[in-house]
Amino acid sequence: MAEEIQKFKVTIDGITIDVDPGTTILNAARQIGGEIVPPAMCYYSKLEGSGGKCRTCLVKVSKGSEKDPRPMPKLVASCRTTVMDGMEVLNITAPEVVEARKAVVEMLLINHPLDCPVCDQAGECKLQDLGYEHGALQQRYEFERRTFERIDIGDKIQLHMNRCILCYRCVFVANQLTEKREHGILNRGDHAEISTFIHQALDHDFIGNVIDVCPVGALTDKTFRFKNRVWFTKPVNAHCNCSKCSGKVTLWYKGTDVIRVTARKDEFDEVEEFICNECRFERKHTDDWVLEEPTKVSDQSVIASNHYEAFNPPAVIKNDPQLKEANVEQLARSEKLK
């Protein structure tokens, strides 16, 4: 009979939960959910070794454990700090954490260009969300920003290094999903950049996943660039029989056209299952897929402004005179999106 694992009790912002030993503070907070979950720009649960780079998930440990109740002297990265039995953690309830997170955001934005109006990541950019929630009204940085030329690191992937925050997610994807190291960090300090060796192309079957894991608009899909804004599209879950990957994807529709294919993501914006390049770049027709249901979108996401609950909702309204009369405005909007 297997020995039962003893749970650790941890309290985060006054909410207590039992977790397995070895669980990080961040993942313990994710089990609770809601606003107390620290933001994470570099940690990715599907990628081994990720985390500890961006420091946006800093929290305050006000009580180390039952055996040693002393508080930790400094704020800690919740993605790399494991819980102890009886630990008490403060996140949004600690003023110093909120202030530190504000400083981290200011640091991340030092070199980041203000090109949201022309960036394809706008509307699903975690740095945008972070800047809105924790950013300062103005920057104190007065020096010239670092700039890089755009480069193609594959026939369908473009790198905008100016936008990169060096979260290393794409490097971990390349290292762990491909047979060889495809790209990495070149140089040091403020000259550090993500790149391939002498601009060699990334041509692995799964290398397109670097686009999905990038939290900003540094890595973009060249087949989708400048085609549309995500809040004007309709995401739909679909699947196909693929010999390389699970074939479970999200199709992004504009009218009846599939303009983008991405891997499905969970509530923490992490990929559920990585998909191959064939599914991502080559299958851009509805006939290639079996449609399932509209993708669930958070009410806080800008994509929800164009969301819908079922396929072809106008038909239901048209067949009911009372609904048609009571929902004239909704009908007009639905017809426009059709």
mmCIF file of C-alpha atoms in Angstrom:
data_model
loop_
_atom_site.group_PDB
_atom_site.id
_atom_site.type_symbol
_atom_site.label_atom_id
_atom_site.label_comp_id
_atom_site.label_asym_id
_atom_site.label_seq_id
_atom_site.Cartn_x
_atom_site.Cartn_y
_atom_site.Cartn_z
ATOM 1 C CA MET A 1 0.000 0.000 0.000
ATOM 2 C CA ALA A 2 1.443 3.336 -1.047
ATOM 3 C CA GLU A 3 2.362 5.679 1.751
ATOM 4 C CA GLU A 4 0.172 8.768 1.878
ATOM 5 C CA ILE A 5 2.026 11.995 1.100
ATOM 6 C CA GLN A 6 1.828 14.544 3.902
ATOM 7 C CA LYS A 7 0.476 17.865 2.686
ATOM 8 C CA PHE A 8 1.936 21.260 3.526
ATOM 9 C CA LYS A 9 -0.374 24.021 4.715
ATOM 10 C CA VAL A 10 0.346 27.423 3.215
ATOM 11 C CA THR A 11 -1.566 30.696 3.595
ATOM 12 C CA ILE A 12 -1.529 33.273 0.788
ATOM 13 C CA ASP A 13 -3.214 36.637 1.403
ATOM 14 C CA GLY A 14 -5.271 35.079 4.198
ATOM 15 C CA ILE A 15 -6.425 32.049 2.173
ATOM 16 C CA THR A 16 -5.134 28.666 3.386
ATOM 17 C CA ILE A 17 -4.597 25.673 1.115
ATOM 18 C CA ASP A 18 -2.983 22.232 1.413
ATOM 19 C CA VAL A 19 -0.388 21.448 -1.259
ATOM 20 C CA ASP A 20 2.148 18.737 -2.009
ATOM 21 C CA PRO A 21 5.742 19.196 -0.794
ATOM 22 C CA GLY A 22 7.895 20.787 -3.486
ATOM 23 C CA THR A 23 5.088 23.015 -4.779
ATOM 24 C CA THR A 24 6.195 26.554 -5.504
ATOM 25 C CA ILE A 25 4.388 29.546 -4.042
ATOM 26 C CA LEU A 26 3.251 30.543 -7.542
ATOM 27 C CA ASN A 27 1.657 27.163 -8.262
ATOM 28 C CA ALA A 28 0.070 27.123 -4.802
ATOM 29 C CA ALA A 29 -1.491 30.516 -5.600
ATOM 30 C CA ARG A 30 -2.682 29.165 -8.953
ATOM 31 C CA GLN A 31 -4.505 26.372 -7.147
ATOM 32 C CA ILE A 32 -6.374 29.052 -5.204
ATOM 33 C CA GLY A 33 -6.903 31.214 -8.294
ATOM 34 C CA GLY A 34 -8.271 34.714 -8.596
ATOM 35 C CA GLU A 35 -6.456 37.999 -8.068
ATOM 36 C CA ILE A 36 -3.922 36.620 -5.608
ATOM 37 C CA VAL A 37 -2.070 34.743 -8.364
ATOM 38 C CA PRO A 38 1.216 36.618 -8.989
ATOM 39 C CA PRO A 39 1.897 37.594 -12.613
ATOM 40 C CA ALA A 40 4.584 35.617 -14.426
ATOM 41 C CA MET A 41 6.342 36.745 -17.593
ATOM 42 C CA CYS A 42 9.109 34.126 -17.730
ATOM 43 C CA TYR A 43 7.794 31.088 -15.816
ATOM 44 C CA TYR A 44 6.090 28.418 -17.942
ATOM 45 C CA SER A 45 4.956 25.225 -16.248
ATOM 46 C CA LYS A 46 5.437 23.174 -19.449
ATOM 47 C CA LEU A 47 9.091 24.216 -19.809
ATOM 48 C CA GLU A 48 11.714 22.718 -17.520
ATOM 49 C CA GLY A 49 14.063 25.305 -16.002
ATOM 50 C CA SER A 50 11.884 28.316 -16.757
ATOM 51 C CA GLY A 51 11.323 31.064 -14.204
ATOM 52 C CA GLY A 52 13.543 33.286 -12.102
ATOM 53 C CA LYS A 53 14.268 35.798 -14.858
ATOM 54 C CA CYS A 54 11.689 38.608 -14.862
ATOM 55 C CA ARG A 55 10.944 39.039 -11.116
ATOM 56 C CA THR A 56 7.348 40.077 -11.718
ATOM 57 C CA CYS A 57 6.141 37.316 -9.371
ATOM 58 C CA LEU A 58 7.856 38.707 -6.261
ATOM 59 C CA VAL A 59 5.995 38.071 -2.984
ATOM 60 C CA LYS A 60 6.615 38.634 0.703
ATOM 61 C CA VAL A 61 7.010 35.630 3.037
ATOM 62 C CA SER A 62 5.837 36.943 6.414
ATOM 63 C CA LYS A 63 6.247 33.542 8.101
ATOM 64 C CA GLY A 64 8.739 30.944 6.945
ATOM 65 C CA SER A 65 7.139 27.850 8.490
ATOM 66 C CA GLU A 66 5.747 26.426 11.721
ATOM 67 C CA LYS A 67 9.219 25.277 12.766
ATOM 68 C CA ASP A 68 10.883 28.561 11.830
ATOM 69 C CA PRO A 69 8.303 31.377 11.894
ATOM 70 C CA ARG A 70 10.807 34.108 11.093
ATOM 71 C CA PRO A 71 9.903 36.138 7.970
ATOM 72 C CA MET A 72 12.232 36.048 4.987
ATOM 73 C CA PRO A 73 14.351 39.218 4.942
ATOM 74 C CA LYS A 74 13.702 40.051 1.272
ATOM 75 C CA LEU A 75 10.979 39.600 -1.304
ATOM 76 C CA VAL A 76 11.288 36.260 -3.102
ATOM 77 C CA ALA A 77 10.439 35.021 -6.588
ATOM 78 C CA SER A 78 7.333 32.891 -6.083
ATOM 79 C CA CYS A 79 8.057 30.802 -9.202
ATOM 80 C CA ARG A 80 11.324 29.512 -7.691
ATOM 81 C CA THR A 81 10.485 29.388 -3.956
ATOM 82 C CA THR A 82 8.918 26.184 -2.637
ATOM 83 C CA VAL A 83 6.395 26.258 0.185
ATOM 84 C CA MET A 84 7.042 25.060 3.741
ATOM 85 C CA ASP A 85 4.466 23.738 6.172
ATOM 86 C CA GLY A 86 2.817 26.687 7.902
ATOM 87 C CA MET A 87 4.257 29.302 5.523
ATOM 88 C CA GLU A 88 2.382 32.601 5.251
ATOM 89 C CA VAL A 89 2.726 34.686 2.090
ATOM 90 C CA LEU A 90 1.585 38.206 1.200
ATOM 91 C CA ASN A 91 1.042 39.196 -2.410
ATOM 92 C CA ILE A 92 -1.499 41.911 -3.243
ATOM 93 C CA THR A 93 -2.002 42.662 0.467
ATOM 94 C CA ALA A 94 1.623 43.803 0.932
ATOM 95 C CA PRO A 95 2.358 47.417 -0.136
ATOM 96 C CA GLU A 96 6.063 46.640 -0.622
ATOM 97 C CA VAL A 97 5.202 43.873 -3.094
ATOM 98 C CA VAL A 98 2.984 46.201 -5.129
ATOM 99 C CA GLU A 99 5.718 48.842 -5.129
ATOM 100 C CA ALA A 100 8.406 46.324 -6.128
ATOM 101 C CA ARG A 101 6.257 45.008 -8.957
ATOM 102 C CA LYS A 102 5.804 48.550 -10.186
ATOM 103 C CA ALA A 103 9.589 48.962 -10.271
ATOM 104 C CA VAL A 104 10.019 45.665 -12.140
ATOM 105 C CA VAL A 105 7.522 46.783 -14.786
ATOM 106 C CA GLU A 106 9.386 50.066 -15.163
ATOM 107 C CA MET A 107 12.585 48.076 -15.694
ATOM 108 C CA LEU A 108 10.981 45.833 -18.316
ATOM 109 C CA LEU A 109 9.716 48.880 -20.205
ATOM 110 C CA ILE A 110 13.063 50.698 -20.270
ATOM 111 C CA ASN A 111 13.920 49.483 -23.773
ATOM 112 C CA HIS A 112 10.508 48.310 -24.903
ATOM 113 C CA PRO A 113 9.213 50.473 -27.798
ATOM 114 C CA LEU A 114 5.765 52.027 -27.618
ATOM 115 C CA ASP A 115 4.582 50.410 -30.843
ATOM 116 C CA CYS A 116 1.428 48.734 -29.525
ATOM 117 C CA PRO A 117 -0.671 50.309 -32.341
ATOM 118 C CA VAL A 118 1.303 48.328 -34.954
ATOM 119 C CA CYS A 119 2.205 45.253 -32.899
ATOM 120 C CA ASP A 120 0.391 41.976 -33.671
ATOM 121 C CA GLN A 121 0.609 40.979 -30.005
ATOM 122 C CA ALA A 122 -1.632 43.884 -28.953
ATOM 123 C CA GLY A 123 -4.760 42.597 -27.285
ATOM 124 C CA GLU A 124 -3.118 39.427 -25.969
ATOM 125 C CA CYS A 125 0.154 40.889 -24.684
ATOM 126 C CA LYS A 126 0.962 40.137 -21.047
ATOM 127 C CA LEU A 127 3.301 43.111 -20.858
ATOM 128 C CA GLN A 128 0.402 45.369 -21.832
ATOM 129 C CA ASP A 129 -1.693 43.877 -19.028
ATOM 130 C CA LEU A 130 1.171 44.183 -16.567
ATOM 131 C CA GLY A 131 1.840 47.790 -17.544
ATOM 132 C CA TYR A 132 -1.823 48.669 -17.142
ATOM 133 C CA GLU A 133 -2.098 47.005 -13.710
ATOM 134 C CA HIS A 134 1.280 47.889 -12.196
ATOM 135 C CA GLY A 135 2.967 50.431 -14.464
ATOM 136 C CA ALA A 136 3.968 53.995 -13.588
ATOM 137 C CA LEU A 137 2.553 57.018 -15.364
ATOM 138 C CA GLN A 138 5.973 57.998 -16.662
ATOM 139 C CA GLN A 139 9.499 56.653 -16.966
ATOM 140 C CA ARG A 140 12.635 58.066 -15.361
ATOM 141 C CA TYR A 141 14.918 56.580 -18.006
ATOM 142 C CA GLU A 142 16.435 59.349 -20.125
ATOM 143 C CA PHE A 143 19.038 57.450 -22.154
ATOM 144 C CA GLU A 144 18.696 56.235 -25.715
ATOM 145 C CA ARG A 145 16.930 52.909 -26.015
ATOM 146 C CA ARG A 146 18.745 49.960 -27.483
ATOM 147 C CA THR A 147 17.608 49.053 -30.978
ATOM 148 C CA PHE A 148 18.056 46.041 -33.249
ATOM 149 C CA GLU A 149 17.220 45.328 -36.861
ATOM 150 C CA ARG A 150 14.347 42.939 -37.519
ATOM 151 C CA ILE A 151 15.518 39.535 -38.670
ATOM 152 C CA ASP A 152 13.817 36.462 -40.099
ATOM 153 C CA ILE A 153 14.804 33.369 -38.121
ATOM 154 C CA GLY A 154 12.786 31.051 -40.309
ATOM 155 C CA ASP A 155 10.601 31.307 -43.374
ATOM 156 C CA LYS A 156 7.543 31.995 -41.193
ATOM 157 C CA ILE A 157 8.972 33.584 -38.019
ATOM 158 C CA GLN A 158 10.201 37.144 -37.599
ATOM 159 C CA LEU A 159 12.145 38.392 -34.583
ATOM 160 C CA HIS A 160 11.632 41.944 -33.271
ATOM 161 C CA MET A 161 14.429 42.030 -30.715
ATOM 162 C CA ASN A 162 13.482 45.587 -29.700
ATOM 163 C CA ARG A 163 10.398 44.174 -27.968
ATOM 164 C CA CYS A 164 12.118 41.231 -26.280
ATOM 165 C CA ILE A 165 12.236 41.144 -22.443
ATOM 166 C CA LEU A 166 14.681 38.191 -22.321
ATOM 167 C CA CYS A 167 12.276 35.792 -20.624
ATOM 168 C CA TYR A 168 14.103 32.811 -22.252
ATOM 169 C CA ARG A 169 10.851 30.961 -22.968
ATOM 170 C CA CYS A 170 11.556 30.566 -26.673
ATOM 171 C CA VAL A 171 15.060 29.285 -25.903
ATOM 172 C CA PHE A 172 13.652 26.601 -23.606
ATOM 173 C CA VAL A 173 11.102 25.607 -26.259
ATOM 174 C CA ALA A 174 13.825 25.226 -28.869
ATOM 175 C CA ASN A 175 16.069 23.266 -26.506
ATOM 176 C CA GLN A 176 13.375 20.918 -25.243
ATOM 177 C CA LEU A 177 11.275 20.296 -28.366
ATOM 178 C CA THR A 178 14.015 20.041 -30.965
ATOM 179 C CA GLU A 179 16.885 17.611 -31.444
ATOM 180 C CA LYS A 180 19.560 20.274 -31.166
ATOM 181 C CA ARG A 181 20.022 23.728 -29.752
ATOM 182 C CA GLU A 182 18.475 26.048 -32.315
ATOM 183 C CA HIS A 183 19.081 29.491 -30.807
ATOM 184 C CA GLY A 184 19.954 31.220 -27.571
ATOM 185 C CA ILE A 185 21.261 34.365 -25.888
ATOM 186 C CA LEU A 186 24.142 36.188 -27.535
ATOM 187 C CA ASN A 187 26.334 38.784 -25.777
ATOM 188 C CA ARG A 188 25.876 40.124 -22.254
ATOM 189 C CA GLY A 189 24.323 42.953 -20.269
ATOM 190 C CA ASP A 190 22.419 45.540 -22.276
ATOM 191 C CA HIS A 191 23.800 43.964 -25.477
ATOM 192 C CA ALA A 192 22.176 40.587 -24.751
ATOM 193 C CA GLU A 193 19.816 39.409 -27.474
ATOM 194 C CA ILE A 194 17.892 36.347 -28.605
ATOM 195 C CA SER A 195 19.268 35.123 -31.906
ATOM 196 C CA THR A 196 20.441 32.187 -33.974
ATOM 197 C CA PHE A 197 24.106 31.583 -34.650
ATOM 198 C CA ILE A 198 24.998 33.761 -37.660
ATOM 199 C CA HIS A 199 21.241 34.138 -38.350
ATOM 200 C CA GLN A 200 20.707 30.477 -39.219
ATOM 201 C CA ALA A 201 17.063 29.601 -39.850
ATOM 202 C CA LEU A 202 14.885 27.780 -37.366
ATOM 203 C CA ASP A 203 13.440 24.926 -39.403
ATOM 204 C CA HIS A 204 12.334 22.277 -36.918
ATOM 205 C CA ASP A 205 8.795 20.851 -37.165
ATOM 206 C CA PHE A 206 7.845 22.282 -33.751
ATOM 207 C CA ILE A 207 9.791 25.534 -33.779
ATOM 208 C CA GLY A 208 6.629 27.570 -34.421
ATOM 209 C CA ASN A 209 5.780 27.131 -30.740
ATOM 210 C CA VAL A 210 8.248 29.900 -29.876
ATOM 211 C CA ILE A 211 5.540 32.284 -31.147
ATOM 212 C CA ASP A 212 2.944 30.974 -28.693
ATOM 213 C CA VAL A 213 5.182 31.115 -25.616
ATOM 214 C CA CYS A 214 6.493 34.639 -26.264
ATOM 215 C CA PRO A 215 4.682 36.965 -23.805
ATOM 216 C CA VAL A 216 5.318 40.047 -25.949
ATOM 217 C CA GLY A 217 5.476 40.738 -29.693
ATOM 218 C CA ALA A 218 9.139 39.825 -30.160
ATOM 219 C CA LEU A 219 8.401 36.638 -32.128
ATOM 220 C CA THR A 220 5.577 36.938 -34.649
ATOM 221 C CA ASP A 221 3.886 34.720 -37.205
ATOM 222 C CA LYS A 222 4.760 36.090 -40.654
ATOM 223 C CA THR A 223 1.643 34.478 -42.158
ATOM 224 C CA PHE A 224 -0.549 36.531 -39.778
ATOM 225 C CA ARG A 225 1.396 39.794 -39.449
ATOM 226 C CA PHE A 226 -0.700 42.932 -40.056
ATOM 227 C CA LYS A 227 -3.721 40.900 -41.226
ATOM 228 C CA ASN A 228 -6.057 41.756 -38.368
ATOM 229 C CA ARG A 229 -6.485 42.651 -34.720
ATOM 230 C CA VAL A 230 -7.259 39.750 -32.419
ATOM 231 C CA TRP A 231 -10.362 41.480 -31.026
ATOM 232 C CA PHE A 232 -11.888 41.457 -34.529
ATOM 233 C CA THR A 233 -11.461 37.683 -34.825
ATOM 234 C CA LYS A 234 -13.408 34.677 -33.553
ATOM 235 C CA PRO A 235 -11.380 31.914 -31.843
ATOM 236 C CA VAL A 236 -12.781 28.390 -32.260
ATOM 237 C CA ASN A 237 -11.420 25.111 -30.861
ATOM 238 C CA ALA A 238 -10.802 22.456 -33.518
ATOM 239 C CA HIS A 239 -8.854 19.264 -34.074
ATOM 240 C CA CYS A 240 -7.527 17.057 -36.849
ATOM 241 C CA ASN A 241 -5.761 13.728 -37.253
ATOM 242 C CA CYS A 242 -2.094 14.690 -37.280
ATOM 243 C CA SER A 243 0.761 12.198 -37.240
ATOM 244 C CA LYS A 244 3.180 14.706 -35.668
ATOM 245 C CA CYS A 245 1.199 16.318 -32.830
ATOM 246 C CA SER A 246 -2.119 16.112 -30.984
ATOM 247 C CA GLY A 247 -3.842 18.202 -33.670
ATOM 248 C CA LYS A 248 -5.763 20.169 -31.021
ATOM 249 C CA VAL A 249 -5.670 23.860 -31.923
ATOM 250 C CA THR A 250 -7.487 27.179 -31.847
ATOM 251 C CA LEU A 251 -8.588 28.572 -35.212
ATOM 252 C CA TRP A 252 -8.875 32.369 -35.469
ATOM 253 C CA TYR A 253 -11.609 33.355 -37.920
ATOM 254 C CA LYS A 254 -12.208 36.594 -39.755
ATOM 255 C CA GLY A 255 -15.542 36.010 -41.404
ATOM 256 C CA THR A 256 -15.215 32.576 -42.985
ATOM 257 C CA ASP A 257 -11.428 32.731 -43.397
ATOM 258 C CA VAL A 258 -8.965 31.097 -41.017
ATOM 259 C CA ILE A 259 -6.286 33.758 -40.666
ATOM 260 C CA ARG A 260 -4.298 32.175 -37.827
ATOM 261 C CA VAL A 261 -3.817 28.831 -36.083
ATOM 262 C CA THR A 262 -2.384 28.602 -32.554
ATOM 263 C CA ALA A 263 -2.035 26.007 -29.836
ATOM 264 C CA ARG A 264 -4.770 25.959 -27.212
ATOM 265 C CA LYS A 265 -3.975 27.824 -24.003
ATOM 266 C CA ASP A 266 -5.160 27.439 -20.424
ATOM 267 C CA GLU A 267 -6.352 30.083 -17.971
ATOM 268 C CA PHE A 268 -2.752 31.113 -17.256
ATOM 269 C CA ASP A 269 -2.070 31.665 -20.979
ATOM 270 C CA GLU A 270 0.146 28.589 -21.182
ATOM 271 C CA VAL A 271 0.034 26.144 -24.085
ATOM 272 C CA GLU A 272 -1.839 22.936 -23.250
ATOM 273 C CA GLU A 273 -0.154 20.841 -25.958
ATOM 274 C CA PHE A 274 2.509 21.986 -28.423
ATOM 275 C CA ILE A 275 1.556 21.701 -32.099
ATOM 276 C CA CYS A 276 3.599 21.124 -35.253
ATOM 277 C CA ASN A 277 4.374 23.630 -37.983
ATOM 278 C CA GLU A 278 2.123 21.859 -40.484
ATOM 279 C CA CYS A 279 -0.949 22.409 -38.308
ATOM 280 C CA ARG A 280 0.103 25.964 -37.505
ATOM 281 C CA PHE A 281 1.144 27.291 -40.907
ATOM 282 C CA GLU A 282 -0.206 24.992 -43.625
ATOM 283 C CA ARG A 283 -3.758 24.092 -42.579
ATOM 284 C CA LYS A 284 -5.606 27.377 -43.029
ATOM 285 C CA HIS A 285 -8.933 26.061 -44.344
ATOM 286 C CA THR A 286 -12.008 24.994 -42.400
ATOM 287 C CA ASP A 287 -12.128 21.740 -44.402
ATOM 288 C CA ASP A 288 -8.827 20.740 -42.775
ATOM 289 C CA TRP A 289 -10.401 20.665 -39.313
ATOM 290 C CA VAL A 290 -13.213 19.273 -37.202
ATOM 291 C CA LEU A 291 -14.769 22.252 -35.400
ATOM 292 C CA GLU A 292 -15.651 21.771 -31.736
ATOM 293 C CA GLU A 293 -16.853 24.914 -29.933
ATOM 294 C CA PRO A 294 -16.014 28.604 -29.495
ATOM 295 C CA THR A 295 -12.887 29.066 -27.435
ATOM 296 C CA LYS A 296 -13.558 30.216 -23.882
ATOM 297 C CA VAL A 297 -12.349 33.788 -23.453
ATOM 298 C CA SER A 298 -11.915 35.622 -20.163
ATOM 299 C CA ASP A 299 -14.332 38.513 -19.645
ATOM 300 C CA GLN A 300 -11.302 40.674 -18.810
ATOM 301 C CA SER A 301 -9.733 40.053 -22.214
ATOM 302 C CA VAL A 302 -10.227 42.566 -25.015
ATOM 303 C CA ILE A 303 -11.001 39.591 -27.290
ATOM 304 C CA ALA A 304 -14.238 39.127 -25.345
ATOM 305 C CA SER A 305 -15.612 42.312 -26.951
ATOM 306 C CA ASN A 306 -16.168 40.309 -30.136
ATOM 307 C CA HIS A 307 -16.905 36.976 -28.482
ATOM 308 C CA TYR A 308 -19.902 34.782 -29.050
ATOM 309 C CA GLU A 309 -21.419 31.766 -27.304
ATOM 310 C CA ALA A 310 -22.545 29.571 -30.202
ATOM 311 C CA PHE A 311 -22.109 29.183 -33.937
ATOM 312 C CA ASN A 312 -24.330 31.432 -36.102
ATOM 313 C CA PRO A 313 -26.322 33.102 -33.279
ATOM 314 C CA PRO A 314 -28.220 35.401 -35.727
ATOM 315 C CA ALA A 315 -30.232 32.412 -37.057
ATOM 316 C CA VAL A 316 -31.725 31.808 -33.604
ATOM 317 C CA ILE A 317 -32.753 35.431 -33.271
ATOM 318 C CA LYS A 318 -34.270 35.595 -36.763
ATOM 319 C CA ASN A 319 -36.585 32.648 -36.095
ATOM 320 C CA ASP A 320 -38.088 34.232 -32.978
ATOM 321 C CA PRO A 321 -39.975 37.540 -33.582
ATOM 322 C CA GLN A 322 -39.894 38.483 -29.899
ATOM 323 C CA LEU A 323 -36.160 37.970 -29.643
ATOM 324 C CA LYS A 324 -35.651 39.852 -32.882
ATOM 325 C CA GLU A 325 -37.580 42.846 -31.632
ATOM 326 C CA ALA A 326 -35.900 42.810 -28.205
ATOM 327 C CA ASN A 327 -32.405 42.308 -29.583
ATOM 328 C CA VAL A 328 -32.224 44.484 -32.667
ATOM 329 C CA GLU A 329 -28.898 45.898 -31.581
ATOM 330 C CA GLN A 330 -27.444 42.463 -30.853
ATOM 331 C CA LEU A 331 -28.675 41.150 -34.198
ATOM 332 C CA ALA A 332 -27.023 43.989 -36.105
ATOM 333 C CA ARG A 333 -23.762 43.366 -34.296
ATOM 334 C CA SER A 334 -23.904 39.619 -34.952
ATOM 335 C CA GLU A 335 -24.618 40.136 -38.661
ATOM 336 C CA LYS A 336 -21.624 42.433 -38.882
ATOM 337 C CA LEU A 337 -19.344 39.823 -37.345
ATOM 338 C CA LYS A 338 -20.668 36.988 -39.473
#
